[in-house]
Every structure is written in C-alpha cells, then in structure tokens.
PDB file of C-alpha atoms in Angstrom:
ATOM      1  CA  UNK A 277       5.104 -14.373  -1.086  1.00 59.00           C
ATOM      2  CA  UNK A 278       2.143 -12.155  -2.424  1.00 71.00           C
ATOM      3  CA  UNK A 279       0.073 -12.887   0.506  1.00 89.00           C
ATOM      4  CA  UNK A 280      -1.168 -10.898   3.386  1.00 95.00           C
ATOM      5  CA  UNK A 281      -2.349 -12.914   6.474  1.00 96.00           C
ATOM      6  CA  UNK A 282      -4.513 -11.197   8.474  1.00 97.00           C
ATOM      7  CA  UNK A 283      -5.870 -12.058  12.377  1.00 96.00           C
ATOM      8  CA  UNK A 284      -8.398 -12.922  13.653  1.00 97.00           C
ATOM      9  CA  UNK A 285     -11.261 -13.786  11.622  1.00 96.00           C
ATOM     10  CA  UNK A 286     -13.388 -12.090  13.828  1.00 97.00           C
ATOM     11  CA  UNK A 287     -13.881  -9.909  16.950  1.00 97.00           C
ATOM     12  CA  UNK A 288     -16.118  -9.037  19.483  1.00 98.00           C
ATOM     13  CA  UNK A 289     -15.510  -6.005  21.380  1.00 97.00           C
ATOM     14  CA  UNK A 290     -17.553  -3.860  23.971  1.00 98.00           C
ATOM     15  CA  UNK A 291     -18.334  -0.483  23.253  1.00 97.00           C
ATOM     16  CA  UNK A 292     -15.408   1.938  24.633  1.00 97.00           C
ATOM     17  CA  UNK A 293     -13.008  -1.158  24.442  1.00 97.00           C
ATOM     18  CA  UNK A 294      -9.654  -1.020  22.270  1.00 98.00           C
ATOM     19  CA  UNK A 295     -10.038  -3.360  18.646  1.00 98.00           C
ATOM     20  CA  UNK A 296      -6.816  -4.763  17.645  1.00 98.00           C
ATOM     21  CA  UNK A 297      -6.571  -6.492  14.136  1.00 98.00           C
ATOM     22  CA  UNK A 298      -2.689  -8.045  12.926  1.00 98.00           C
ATOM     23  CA  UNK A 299      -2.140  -8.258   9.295  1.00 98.00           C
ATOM     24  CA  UNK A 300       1.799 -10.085   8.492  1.00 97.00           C
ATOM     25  CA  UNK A 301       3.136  -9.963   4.997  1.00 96.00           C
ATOM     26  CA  UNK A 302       6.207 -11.429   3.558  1.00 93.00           C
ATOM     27  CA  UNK A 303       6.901  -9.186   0.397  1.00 90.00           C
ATOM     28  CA  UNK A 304       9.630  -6.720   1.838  1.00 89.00           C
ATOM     29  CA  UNK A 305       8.900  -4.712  -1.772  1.00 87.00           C
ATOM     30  CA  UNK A 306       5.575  -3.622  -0.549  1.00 90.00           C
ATOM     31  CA  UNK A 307       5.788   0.023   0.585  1.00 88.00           C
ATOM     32  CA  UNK A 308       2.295   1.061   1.045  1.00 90.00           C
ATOM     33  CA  UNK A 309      -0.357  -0.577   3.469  1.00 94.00           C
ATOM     34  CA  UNK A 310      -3.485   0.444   4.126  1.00 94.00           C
ATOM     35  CA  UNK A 311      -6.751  -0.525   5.865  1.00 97.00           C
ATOM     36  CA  UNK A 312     -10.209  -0.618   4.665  1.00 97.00           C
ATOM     37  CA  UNK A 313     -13.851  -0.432   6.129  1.00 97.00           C
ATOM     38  CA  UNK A 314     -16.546  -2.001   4.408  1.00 96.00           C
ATOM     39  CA  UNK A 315     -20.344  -1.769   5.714  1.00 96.00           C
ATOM     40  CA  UNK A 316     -22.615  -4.665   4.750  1.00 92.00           C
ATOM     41  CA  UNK A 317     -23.690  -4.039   0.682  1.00 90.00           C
ATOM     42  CA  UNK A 318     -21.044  -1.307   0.027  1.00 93.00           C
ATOM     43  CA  UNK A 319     -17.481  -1.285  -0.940  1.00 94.00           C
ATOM     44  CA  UNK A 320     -14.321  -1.080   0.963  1.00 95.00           C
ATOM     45  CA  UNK A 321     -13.404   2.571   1.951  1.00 95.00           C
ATOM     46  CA  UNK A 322     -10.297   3.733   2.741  1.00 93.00           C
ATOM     47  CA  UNK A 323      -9.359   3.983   6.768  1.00 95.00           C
ATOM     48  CA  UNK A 324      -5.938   4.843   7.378  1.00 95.00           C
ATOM     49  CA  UNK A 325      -2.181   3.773   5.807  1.00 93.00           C
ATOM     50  CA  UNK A 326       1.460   3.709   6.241  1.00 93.00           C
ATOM     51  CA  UNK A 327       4.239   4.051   4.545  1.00 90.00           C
ATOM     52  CA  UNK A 328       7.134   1.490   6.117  1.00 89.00           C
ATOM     53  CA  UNK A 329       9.355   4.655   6.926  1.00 90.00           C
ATOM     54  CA  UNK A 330       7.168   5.422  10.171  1.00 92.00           C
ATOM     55  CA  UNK A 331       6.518   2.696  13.040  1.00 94.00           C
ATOM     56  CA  UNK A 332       2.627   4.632  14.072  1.00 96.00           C
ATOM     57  CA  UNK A 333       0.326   6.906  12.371  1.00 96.00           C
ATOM     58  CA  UNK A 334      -2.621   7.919  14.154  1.00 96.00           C
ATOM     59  CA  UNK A 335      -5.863   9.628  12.920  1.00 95.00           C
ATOM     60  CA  UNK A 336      -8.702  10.350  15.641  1.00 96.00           C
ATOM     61  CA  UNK A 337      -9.848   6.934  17.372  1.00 97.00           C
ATOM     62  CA  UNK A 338      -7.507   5.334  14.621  1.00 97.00           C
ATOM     63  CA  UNK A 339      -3.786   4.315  14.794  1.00 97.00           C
ATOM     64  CA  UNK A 340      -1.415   1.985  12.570  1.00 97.00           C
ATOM     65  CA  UNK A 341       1.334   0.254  14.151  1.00 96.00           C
ATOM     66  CA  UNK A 342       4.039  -0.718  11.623  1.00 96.00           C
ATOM     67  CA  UNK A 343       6.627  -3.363  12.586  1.00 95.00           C
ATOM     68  CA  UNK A 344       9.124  -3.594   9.165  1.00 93.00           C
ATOM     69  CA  UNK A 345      11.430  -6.160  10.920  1.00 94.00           C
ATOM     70  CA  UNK A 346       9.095  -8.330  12.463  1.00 95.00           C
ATOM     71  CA  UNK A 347       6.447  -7.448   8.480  1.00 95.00           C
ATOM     72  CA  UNK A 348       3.982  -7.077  10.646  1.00 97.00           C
ATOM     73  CA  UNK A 349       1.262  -4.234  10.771  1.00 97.00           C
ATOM     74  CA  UNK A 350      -1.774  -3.983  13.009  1.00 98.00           C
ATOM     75  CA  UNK A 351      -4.861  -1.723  12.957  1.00 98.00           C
ATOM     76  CA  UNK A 352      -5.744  -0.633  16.803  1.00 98.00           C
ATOM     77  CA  UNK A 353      -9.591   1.052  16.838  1.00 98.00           C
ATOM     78  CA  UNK A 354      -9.700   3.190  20.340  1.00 97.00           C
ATOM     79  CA  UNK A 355     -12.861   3.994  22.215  1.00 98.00           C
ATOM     80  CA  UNK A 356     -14.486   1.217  19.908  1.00 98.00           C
ATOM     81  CA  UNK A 357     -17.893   2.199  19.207  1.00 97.00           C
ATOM     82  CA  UNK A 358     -21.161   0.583  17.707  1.00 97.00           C
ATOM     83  CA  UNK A 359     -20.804   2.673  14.781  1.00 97.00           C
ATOM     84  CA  UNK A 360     -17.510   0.614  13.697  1.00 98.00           C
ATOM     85  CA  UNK A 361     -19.354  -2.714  13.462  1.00 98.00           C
ATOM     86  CA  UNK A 362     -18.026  -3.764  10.121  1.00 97.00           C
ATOM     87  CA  UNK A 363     -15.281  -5.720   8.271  1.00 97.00           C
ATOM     88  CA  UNK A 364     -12.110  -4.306   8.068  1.00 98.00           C
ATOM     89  CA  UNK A 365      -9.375  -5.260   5.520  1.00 97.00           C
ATOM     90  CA  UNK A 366      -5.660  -4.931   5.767  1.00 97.00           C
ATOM     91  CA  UNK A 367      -3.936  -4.475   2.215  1.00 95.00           C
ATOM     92  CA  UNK A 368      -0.504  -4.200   0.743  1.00 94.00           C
ATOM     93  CA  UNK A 369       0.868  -2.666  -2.682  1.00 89.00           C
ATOM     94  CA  UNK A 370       4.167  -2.185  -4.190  1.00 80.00           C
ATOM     95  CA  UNK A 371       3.166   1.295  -4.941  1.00 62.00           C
ATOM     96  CA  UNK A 372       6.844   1.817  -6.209  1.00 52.00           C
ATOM     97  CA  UNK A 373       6.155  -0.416  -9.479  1.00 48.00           C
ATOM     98  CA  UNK A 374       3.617   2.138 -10.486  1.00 54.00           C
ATOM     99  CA  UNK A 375       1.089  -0.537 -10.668  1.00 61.00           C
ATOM    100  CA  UNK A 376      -0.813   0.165  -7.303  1.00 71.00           C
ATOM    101  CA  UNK A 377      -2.144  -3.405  -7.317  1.00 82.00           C
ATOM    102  CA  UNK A 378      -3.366  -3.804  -3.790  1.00 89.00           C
ATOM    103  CA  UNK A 379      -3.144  -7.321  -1.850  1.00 92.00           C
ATOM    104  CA  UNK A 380      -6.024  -7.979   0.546  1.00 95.00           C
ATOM    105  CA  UNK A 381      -6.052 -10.041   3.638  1.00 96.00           C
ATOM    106  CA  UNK A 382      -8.894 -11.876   4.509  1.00 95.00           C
ATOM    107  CA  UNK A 383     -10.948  -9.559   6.462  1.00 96.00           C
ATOM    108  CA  UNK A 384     -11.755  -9.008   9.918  1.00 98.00           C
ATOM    109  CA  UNK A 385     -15.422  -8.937  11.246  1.00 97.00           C
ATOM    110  CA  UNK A 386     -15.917  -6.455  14.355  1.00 98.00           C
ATOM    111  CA  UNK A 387     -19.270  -6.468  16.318  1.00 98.00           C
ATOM    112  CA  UNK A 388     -19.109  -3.755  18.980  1.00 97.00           C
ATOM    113  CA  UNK A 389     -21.570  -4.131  21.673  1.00 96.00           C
ATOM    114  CA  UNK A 390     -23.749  -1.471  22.953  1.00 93.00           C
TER     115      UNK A 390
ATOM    116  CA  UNK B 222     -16.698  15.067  -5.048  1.00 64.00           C
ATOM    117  CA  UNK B 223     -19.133  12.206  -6.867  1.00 82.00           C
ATOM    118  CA  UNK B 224     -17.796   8.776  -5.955  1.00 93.00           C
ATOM    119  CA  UNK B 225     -17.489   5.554  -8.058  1.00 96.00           C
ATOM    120  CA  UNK B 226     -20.591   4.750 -10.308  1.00 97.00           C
ATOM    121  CA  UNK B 227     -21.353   1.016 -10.609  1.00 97.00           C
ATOM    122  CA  UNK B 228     -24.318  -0.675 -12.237  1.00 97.00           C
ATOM    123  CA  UNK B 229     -26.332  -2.523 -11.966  1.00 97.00           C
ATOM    124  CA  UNK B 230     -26.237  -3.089  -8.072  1.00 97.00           C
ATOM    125  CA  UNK B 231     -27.826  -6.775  -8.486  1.00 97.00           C
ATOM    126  CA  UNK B 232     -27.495  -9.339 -11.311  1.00 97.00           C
ATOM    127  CA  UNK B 233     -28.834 -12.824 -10.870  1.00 98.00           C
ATOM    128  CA  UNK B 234     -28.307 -14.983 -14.305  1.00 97.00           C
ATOM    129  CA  UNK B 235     -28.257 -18.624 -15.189  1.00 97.00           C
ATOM    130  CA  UNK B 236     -24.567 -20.571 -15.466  1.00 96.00           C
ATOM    131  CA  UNK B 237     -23.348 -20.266 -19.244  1.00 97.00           C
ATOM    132  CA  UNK B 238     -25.393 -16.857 -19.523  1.00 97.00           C
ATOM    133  CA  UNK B 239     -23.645 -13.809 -20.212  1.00 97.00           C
ATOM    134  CA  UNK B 240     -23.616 -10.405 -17.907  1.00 98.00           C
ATOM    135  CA  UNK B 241     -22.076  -7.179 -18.209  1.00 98.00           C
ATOM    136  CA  UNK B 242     -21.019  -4.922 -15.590  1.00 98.00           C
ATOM    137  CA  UNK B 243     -19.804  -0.806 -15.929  1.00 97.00           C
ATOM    138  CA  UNK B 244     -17.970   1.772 -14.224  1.00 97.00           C
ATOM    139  CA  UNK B 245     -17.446   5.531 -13.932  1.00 97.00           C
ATOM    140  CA  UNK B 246     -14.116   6.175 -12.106  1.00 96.00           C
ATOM    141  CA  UNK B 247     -14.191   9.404 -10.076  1.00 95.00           C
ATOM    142  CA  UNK B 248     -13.541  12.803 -12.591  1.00 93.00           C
ATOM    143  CA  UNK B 249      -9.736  13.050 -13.229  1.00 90.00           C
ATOM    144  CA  UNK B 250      -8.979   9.218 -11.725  1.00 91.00           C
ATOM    145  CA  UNK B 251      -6.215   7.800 -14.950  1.00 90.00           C
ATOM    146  CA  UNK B 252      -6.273   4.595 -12.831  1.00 92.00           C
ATOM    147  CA  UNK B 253      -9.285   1.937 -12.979  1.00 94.00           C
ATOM    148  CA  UNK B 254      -9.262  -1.387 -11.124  1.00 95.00           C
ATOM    149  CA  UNK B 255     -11.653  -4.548 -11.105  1.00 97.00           C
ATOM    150  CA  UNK B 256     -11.813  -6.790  -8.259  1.00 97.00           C
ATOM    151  CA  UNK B 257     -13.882  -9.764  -8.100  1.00 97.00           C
ATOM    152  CA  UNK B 258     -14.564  -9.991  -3.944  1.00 96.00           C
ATOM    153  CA  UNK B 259     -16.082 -13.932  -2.872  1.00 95.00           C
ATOM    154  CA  UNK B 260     -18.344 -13.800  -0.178  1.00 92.00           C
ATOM    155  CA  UNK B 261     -16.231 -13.671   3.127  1.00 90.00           C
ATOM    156  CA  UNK B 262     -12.932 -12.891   1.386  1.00 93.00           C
ATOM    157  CA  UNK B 263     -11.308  -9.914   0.768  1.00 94.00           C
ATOM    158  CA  UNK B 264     -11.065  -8.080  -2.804  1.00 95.00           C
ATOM    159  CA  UNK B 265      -8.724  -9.692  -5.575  1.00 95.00           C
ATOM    160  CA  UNK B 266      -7.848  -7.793  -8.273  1.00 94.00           C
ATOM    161  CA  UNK B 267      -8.722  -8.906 -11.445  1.00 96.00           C
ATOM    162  CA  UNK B 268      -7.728  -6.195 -14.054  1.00 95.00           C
ATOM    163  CA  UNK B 269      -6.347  -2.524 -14.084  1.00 93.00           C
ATOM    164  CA  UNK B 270      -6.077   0.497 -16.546  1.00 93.00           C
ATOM    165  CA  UNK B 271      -4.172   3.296 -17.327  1.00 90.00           C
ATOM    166  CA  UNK B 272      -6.462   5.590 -18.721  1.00 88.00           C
ATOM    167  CA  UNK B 273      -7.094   3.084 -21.563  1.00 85.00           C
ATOM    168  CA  UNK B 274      -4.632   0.991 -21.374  1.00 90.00           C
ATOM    169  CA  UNK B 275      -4.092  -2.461 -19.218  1.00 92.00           C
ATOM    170  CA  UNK B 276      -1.484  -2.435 -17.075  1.00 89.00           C
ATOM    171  CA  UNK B 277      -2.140  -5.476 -15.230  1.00 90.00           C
ATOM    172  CA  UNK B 278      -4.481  -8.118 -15.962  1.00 93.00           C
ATOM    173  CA  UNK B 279      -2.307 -11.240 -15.107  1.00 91.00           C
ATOM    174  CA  UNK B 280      -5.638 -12.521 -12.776  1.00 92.00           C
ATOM    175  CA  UNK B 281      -7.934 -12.316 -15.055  1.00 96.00           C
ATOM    176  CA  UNK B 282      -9.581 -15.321 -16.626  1.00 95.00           C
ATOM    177  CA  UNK B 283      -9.273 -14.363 -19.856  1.00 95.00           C
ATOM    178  CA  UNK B 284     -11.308 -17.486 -21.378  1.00 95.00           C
ATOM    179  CA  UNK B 285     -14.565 -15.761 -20.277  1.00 97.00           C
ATOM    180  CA  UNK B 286     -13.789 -12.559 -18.718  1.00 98.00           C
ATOM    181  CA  UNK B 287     -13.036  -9.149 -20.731  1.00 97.00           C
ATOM    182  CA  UNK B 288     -12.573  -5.984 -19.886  1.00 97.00           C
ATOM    183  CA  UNK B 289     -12.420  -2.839 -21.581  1.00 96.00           C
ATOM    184  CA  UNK B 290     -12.219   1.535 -20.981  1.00 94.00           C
ATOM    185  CA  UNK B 291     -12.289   2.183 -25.141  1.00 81.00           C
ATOM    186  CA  UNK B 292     -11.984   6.370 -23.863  1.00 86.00           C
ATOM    187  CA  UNK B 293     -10.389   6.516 -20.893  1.00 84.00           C
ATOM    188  CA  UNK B 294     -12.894   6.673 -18.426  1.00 92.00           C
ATOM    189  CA  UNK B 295     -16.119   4.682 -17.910  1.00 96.00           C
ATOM    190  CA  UNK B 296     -15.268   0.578 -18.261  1.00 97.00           C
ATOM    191  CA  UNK B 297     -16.893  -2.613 -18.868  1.00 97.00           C
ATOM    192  CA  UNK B 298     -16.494  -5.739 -17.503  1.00 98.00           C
ATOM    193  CA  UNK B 299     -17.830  -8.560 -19.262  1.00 98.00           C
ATOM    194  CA  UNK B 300     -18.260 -12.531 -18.234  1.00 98.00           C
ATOM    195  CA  UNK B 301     -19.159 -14.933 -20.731  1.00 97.00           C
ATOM    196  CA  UNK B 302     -20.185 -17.317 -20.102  1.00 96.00           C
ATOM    197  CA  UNK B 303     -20.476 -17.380 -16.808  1.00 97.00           C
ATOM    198  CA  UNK B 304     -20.027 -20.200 -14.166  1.00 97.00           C
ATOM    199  CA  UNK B 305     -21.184 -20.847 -10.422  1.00 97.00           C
ATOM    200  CA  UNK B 306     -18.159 -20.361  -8.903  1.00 96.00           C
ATOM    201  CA  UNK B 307     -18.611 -16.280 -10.541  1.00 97.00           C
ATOM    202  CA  UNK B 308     -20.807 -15.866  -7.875  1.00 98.00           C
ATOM    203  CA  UNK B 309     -19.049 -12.846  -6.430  1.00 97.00           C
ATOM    204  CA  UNK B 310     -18.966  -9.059  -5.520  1.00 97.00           C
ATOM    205  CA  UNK B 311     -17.342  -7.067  -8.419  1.00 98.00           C
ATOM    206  CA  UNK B 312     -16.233  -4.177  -7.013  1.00 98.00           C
ATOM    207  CA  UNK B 313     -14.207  -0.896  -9.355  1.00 97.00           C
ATOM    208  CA  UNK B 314     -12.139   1.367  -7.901  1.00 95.00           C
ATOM    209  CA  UNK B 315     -10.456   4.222  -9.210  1.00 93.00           C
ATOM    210  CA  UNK B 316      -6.838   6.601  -8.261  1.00 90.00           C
ATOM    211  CA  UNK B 317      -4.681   9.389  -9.743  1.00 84.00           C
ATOM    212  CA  UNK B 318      -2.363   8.334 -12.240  1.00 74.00           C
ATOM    213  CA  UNK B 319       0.885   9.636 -10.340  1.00 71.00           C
ATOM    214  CA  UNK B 320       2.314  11.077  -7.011  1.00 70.00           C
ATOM    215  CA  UNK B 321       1.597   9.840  -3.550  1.00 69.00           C
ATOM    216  CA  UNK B 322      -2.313  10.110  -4.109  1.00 71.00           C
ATOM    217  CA  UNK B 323      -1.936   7.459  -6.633  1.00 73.00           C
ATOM    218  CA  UNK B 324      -1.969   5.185  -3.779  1.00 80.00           C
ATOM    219  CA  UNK B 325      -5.081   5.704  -2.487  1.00 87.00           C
ATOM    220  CA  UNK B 326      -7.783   3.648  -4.226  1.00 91.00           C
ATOM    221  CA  UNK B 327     -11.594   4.873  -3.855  1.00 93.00           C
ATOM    222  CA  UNK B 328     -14.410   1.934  -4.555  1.00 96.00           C
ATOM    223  CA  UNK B 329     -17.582   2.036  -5.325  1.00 97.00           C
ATOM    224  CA  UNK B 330     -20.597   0.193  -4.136  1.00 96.00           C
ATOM    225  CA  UNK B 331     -19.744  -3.274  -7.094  1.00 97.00           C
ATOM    226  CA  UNK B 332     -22.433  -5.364  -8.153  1.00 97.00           C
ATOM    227  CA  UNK B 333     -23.244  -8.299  -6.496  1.00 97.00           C
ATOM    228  CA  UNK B 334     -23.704 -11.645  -9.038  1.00 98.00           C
ATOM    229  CA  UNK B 335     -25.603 -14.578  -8.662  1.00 98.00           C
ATOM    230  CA  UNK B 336     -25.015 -17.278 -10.887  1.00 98.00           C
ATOM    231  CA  UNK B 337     -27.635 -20.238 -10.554  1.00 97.00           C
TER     232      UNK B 337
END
C-alpha cells in the first residue's frame, strides 16, 4: 500500500513531441505528489507537484494531471526538448503526518531526439 | 541560496570496510533526510531528522548503518561494515520544518559507493 508504480520504464520522444509519464498509488492518505528530474551524477531536483485538491497544475512546458478517483497522476512534458533528456521520478508523501517521508516510483528514462 | 553539501562525491571500499558519508542541509532547513538510491531505482529513504532528532528511521538497517546530526545541522551517515549489496547512491536532502514549504525536499549531489 506504500508503493508508487510508475510507467513506462522508459521513453523515447522527438524533439517538440509531448512526454507523458503515469505514476498510480494506492495510499488515499498521501496528499502531496511531486515529480523529480535527475541528470546523470546529480541528485533529484524538484519539477513540479500537486496537492489532490486540484485535477492540473501547469508551470511553463510542464503540467500535472491529478486523477484522485482513478489514484492516478501523470507528468505531461510539452514541446519536449533535448535539454529534458533525463530520469524523472514521480513521488508521494503523507505530508499531513508531519513526517514528509517521500515514496519514489521507479523512474522514468526520457531520451529526446534532436 | 547554497544548495545541499555532500562529501565525498566517490567512495570505493572493500566489503566489511567501514565508510562515512556527511551532509550540510541548506541554512535554516530543521528537516534532514538520507536516501540510499540503487542503480536504476528511485530514492528510498533511509533515515530523517528533526533538527537533531530522528523522526523516522524505520528503513534503516540499523545492524550496520548509523546516523547522526549531534547540532542540528550538518549529519553523518555511517556503514559498518559494509556489504556488496551497499553499492548505492546516498543521496541527503533537506526542507523547512513547518508550513507548506516543508514539503518540498531539496537534494544534493549524494555520494556514489562502491563496495568490492
């Protein structure tokens, strides 16, 4: 019930193309979901999150689409460009229990070609 | 705003060695994390302080891992003695202590172990 489940493994995707990564969780007491970008030899940085009170946040080529019925979230990358070659994480945390601990899926590799 | 400090980057050691990794949280972060990240997997958590306190360490193998923040800030991680399957990327991350912020966990580059 702790686990996040996240699709697919990896991804190929032409440059100016539309990335779509699905992360599904079955803990209905996590309130906080974020995604993270992580370059080859550096650590995860923080992308974009939700809270499960909003179905879409958006930020520039970046947009979260939040099912809470369905526990489903998804990470959409528009205008996909080389730059965003990495592996992206989905997470989950029951921020309310004040412990923050974050549950990762299992990572997403995107190569966008030139 | 400095990021997370992490050293050393690199650590190769032999199995039933002992290594020692440390952290500087970002200036004012309460909240310190260790994850232990396996090559193609994402980050598990492994420990995490309140200032210097341990509010969660329930992953933790705590026959040869130990962890500690004695002040409140910079922390240790410790492995002794260490086995193959430690082979890993130990990554710290640091938040606020309280409101929304507190969500939002910042990492720093973790040092990547080689056990032989």
């Amino acid at each position: 019930q702790q686990q996040v489940k996240q699709s697919p493994q990896s991804l190929i995707v032409q440059k100016g193309g539309i990335s779509i990564i699905n992360c599904a969780y079955e803990n209905t007491a996590f309130d906080y979901f974020p995604w993270y970008q992580q370059f080859p030899g550096k650590g995860p940085a923080l992308l974009i999150a939700i809270r499960p009170d909003v179905s879409e946040k958006k930020e520039g080529r970046f947009t979260i689409s939040f099912n809470k019925s369905a526990k489903q979230f998804s990470l959409h990358i528009m205008d996909s460009q080389p730059g965003d070659s990495a592996t992206y994480f989905c997470a989950a945390s029951k921020g309310s229990s004040n412990t923050g601990k974050l549950i990762f899926g299992q990572g997403t590799t995107l190569q966008v070609k030139p | 705003e400095a990021g997370v400090a992490q050293s050393p980057r690199y650590k190769i050691i032999e199995k039933r060695q002992s290594v020692a990794f440390w952290c500087n949280p970002i200036s004012g972060h309460a909240t310190l994390y260790w994850y232990q990240q396996i090559l193609g997997q994402g980050p598990k958590l492994l420990i995490q302080f309140q200032n210097n306190g341990v509010v969660d360490d329930s992953q933790l193998p705590k026959d040869r891992f130990s962890a500690e923040r004695l002040k409140g800030v910079d922390s240790t991680l410790k492995i002794q003695p260490a086995k193959l399957e430690d082979s890993a990327v130990y990554l710290c991350a640091s938040s606020l202590a309280s409101g929304s912020a507190a969500y939002e966990q910042y990492f720093g580059p973790g040092t990547r172990l080689t056990v032989t």
